[in-house]
Amino acid sequence: MEEALCSENSSLVHGRKSGRVVSASVWGARVQRLGWIVAFQIARIARALRHRREVWQLTEFDERALHDIGLSRSDVAGALSQPLHSDPSIILAERAEKRVRKAMRRA
């Protein structure tokens, strides 16, 4: 790849790739987008780990307390058995909502 540094339409040109001219502002936008993607993924994993700690506290609840919030011990164990990067609170919310809908259909 030939490295050229010239001005075209008031932007610096970093190089040519398959006949296309790529400007510095395009490269900057790509790097910025990559940075946002990485930051978003790190935040998502951090949130999942924080929620996992909170769900882990549910293991100390007795069966009655879990039933009051619409969960069972197997729901909690199943949610915690998911990979570390996944959010177990989403699984628990879906299971509790499913039980509520099922109870409403019976009534």
PDB file of N, CA, C and O in Angstrom, residues 34-50 85:
ATOM      1  N   LEU A  34     -15.070   2.335  16.838  1.00  0.00           N
ATOM      2  CA  LEU A  34     -14.503   1.161  17.482  1.00  0.00           C
ATOM      3  C   LEU A  34     -14.363   1.396  18.987  1.00  0.00           C
ATOM      4  O   LEU A  34     -14.657   0.513  19.790  1.00  0.00           O
ATOM      5  N   GLY A  35     -13.941   2.590  19.367  1.00  0.00           N
ATOM      6  CA  GLY A  35     -13.827   2.924  20.783  1.00  0.00           C
ATOM      7  C   GLY A  35     -15.169   2.854  21.496  1.00  0.00           C
ATOM      8  O   GLY A  35     -15.267   2.342  22.615  1.00  0.00           O
ATOM      9  N   TRP A  36     -16.216   3.355  20.845  1.00  0.00           N
ATOM     10  CA  TRP A  36     -17.551   3.298  21.441  1.00  0.00           C
ATOM     11  C   TRP A  36     -18.034   1.859  21.567  1.00  0.00           C
ATOM     12  O   TRP A  36     -18.663   1.498  22.570  1.00  0.00           O
ATOM     13  N   ILE A  37     -17.756   1.039  20.575  1.00  0.00           N
ATOM     14  CA  ILE A  37     -18.166  -0.368  20.640  1.00  0.00           C
ATOM     15  C   ILE A  37     -17.475  -1.071  21.798  1.00  0.00           C
ATOM     16  O   ILE A  37     -18.115  -1.793  22.575  1.00  0.00           O
ATOM     17  N   VAL A  38     -16.180  -0.854  21.941  1.00  0.00           N
ATOM     18  CA  VAL A  38     -15.428  -1.472  23.032  1.00  0.00           C
ATOM     19  C   VAL A  38     -15.939  -0.972  24.380  1.00  0.00           C
ATOM     20  O   VAL A  38     -16.156  -1.757  25.309  1.00  0.00           O
ATOM     21  N   ALA A  39     -16.172   0.321  24.502  1.00  0.00           N
ATOM     22  CA  ALA A  39     -16.673   0.887  25.761  1.00  0.00           C
ATOM     23  C   ALA A  39     -18.048   0.323  26.098  1.00  0.00           C
ATOM     24  O   ALA A  39     -18.328  -0.003  27.262  1.00  0.00           O
ATOM     25  N   PHE A  40     -18.912   0.189  25.090  1.00  0.00           N
ATOM     26  CA  PHE A  40     -20.242  -0.360  25.322  1.00  0.00           C
ATOM     27  C   PHE A  40     -20.159  -1.800  25.813  1.00  0.00           C
ATOM     28  O   PHE A  40     -20.865  -2.198  26.739  1.00  0.00           O
ATOM     29  N   GLN A  41     -19.283  -2.597  25.200  1.00  0.00           N
ATOM     30  CA  GLN A  41     -19.147  -3.996  25.607  1.00  0.00           C
ATOM     31  C   GLN A  41     -18.595  -4.123  27.023  1.00  0.00           C
ATOM     32  O   GLN A  41     -19.045  -4.965  27.794  1.00  0.00           O
ATOM     33  N   ILE A  42     -17.637  -3.287  27.373  1.00  0.00           N
ATOM     34  CA  ILE A  42     -17.087  -3.303  28.734  1.00  0.00           C
ATOM     35  C   ILE A  42     -18.164  -2.925  29.738  1.00  0.00           C
ATOM     36  O   ILE A  42     -18.299  -3.558  30.792  1.00  0.00           O
ATOM     37  N   ALA A  43     -18.955  -1.902  29.419  1.00  0.00           N
ATOM     38  CA  ALA A  43     -20.039  -1.497  30.318  1.00  0.00           C
ATOM     39  C   ALA A  43     -21.078  -2.598  30.451  1.00  0.00           C
ATOM     40  O   ALA A  43     -21.608  -2.840  31.545  1.00  0.00           O
ATOM     41  N   ARG A  44     -21.382  -3.296  29.348  1.00  0.00           N
ATOM     42  CA  ARG A  44     -22.371  -4.379  29.386  1.00  0.00           C
ATOM     43  C   ARG A  44     -21.888  -5.523  30.270  1.00  0.00           C
ATOM     44  O   ARG A  44     -22.639  -6.057  31.087  1.00  0.00           O
ATOM     45  N   ILE A  45     -20.620  -5.876  30.153  1.00  0.00           N
ATOM     46  CA  ILE A  45     -20.064  -6.952  30.970  1.00  0.00           C
ATOM     47  C   ILE A  45     -20.009  -6.537  32.440  1.00  0.00           C
ATOM     48  O   ILE A  45     -20.329  -7.335  33.333  1.00  0.00           O
ATOM     49  N   ALA A  46     -19.640  -5.295  32.716  1.00  0.00           N
ATOM     50  CA  ALA A  46     -19.599  -4.806  34.099  1.00  0.00           C
ATOM     51  C   ALA A  46     -20.997  -4.845  34.714  1.00  0.00           C
ATOM     52  O   ALA A  46     -21.164  -5.245  35.875  1.00  0.00           O
ATOM     53  N   ARG A  47     -22.016  -4.443  33.936  1.00  0.00           N
ATOM     54  CA  ARG A  47     -23.395  -4.481  34.429  1.00  0.00           C
ATOM     55  C   ARG A  47     -23.827  -5.921  34.698  1.00  0.00           C
ATOM     56  O   ARG A  47     -24.453  -6.218  35.715  1.00  0.00           O
ATOM     57  N   ALA A  48     -23.459  -6.842  33.819  1.00  0.00           N
ATOM     58  CA  ALA A  48     -23.815  -8.250  34.002  1.00  0.00           C
ATOM     59  C   ALA A  48     -23.169  -8.810  35.264  1.00  0.00           C
ATOM     60  O   ALA A  48     -23.816  -9.540  36.030  1.00  0.00           O
ATOM     61  N   LEU A  49     -21.925  -8.464  35.511  1.00  0.00           N
ATOM     62  CA  LEU A  49     -21.246  -8.937  36.724  1.00  0.00           C
ATOM     63  C   LEU A  49     -21.866  -8.342  37.982  1.00  0.00           C
ATOM     64  O   LEU A  49     -22.006  -9.031  39.005  1.00  0.00           O
ATOM     65  N   ARG A  50     -22.252  -7.064  37.924  1.00  0.00           N
ATOM     66  CA  ARG A  50     -22.911  -6.436  39.073  1.00  0.00           C
ATOM     67  C   ARG A  50     -24.253  -7.118  39.357  1.00  0.00           C
ATOM     68  O   ARG A  50     -24.569  -7.440  40.504  1.00  0.00           O
ATOM     69  N   HIS A  85     -20.455 -13.494  31.244  1.00  0.00           N
ATOM     70  CA  HIS A  85     -20.731 -12.240  30.547  1.00  0.00           C
ATOM     71  C   HIS A  85     -22.226 -12.013  30.308  1.00  0.00           C
ATOM     72  O   HIS A  85     -22.622 -10.937  29.892  1.00  0.00           O
TER      73      HIS A  85
END
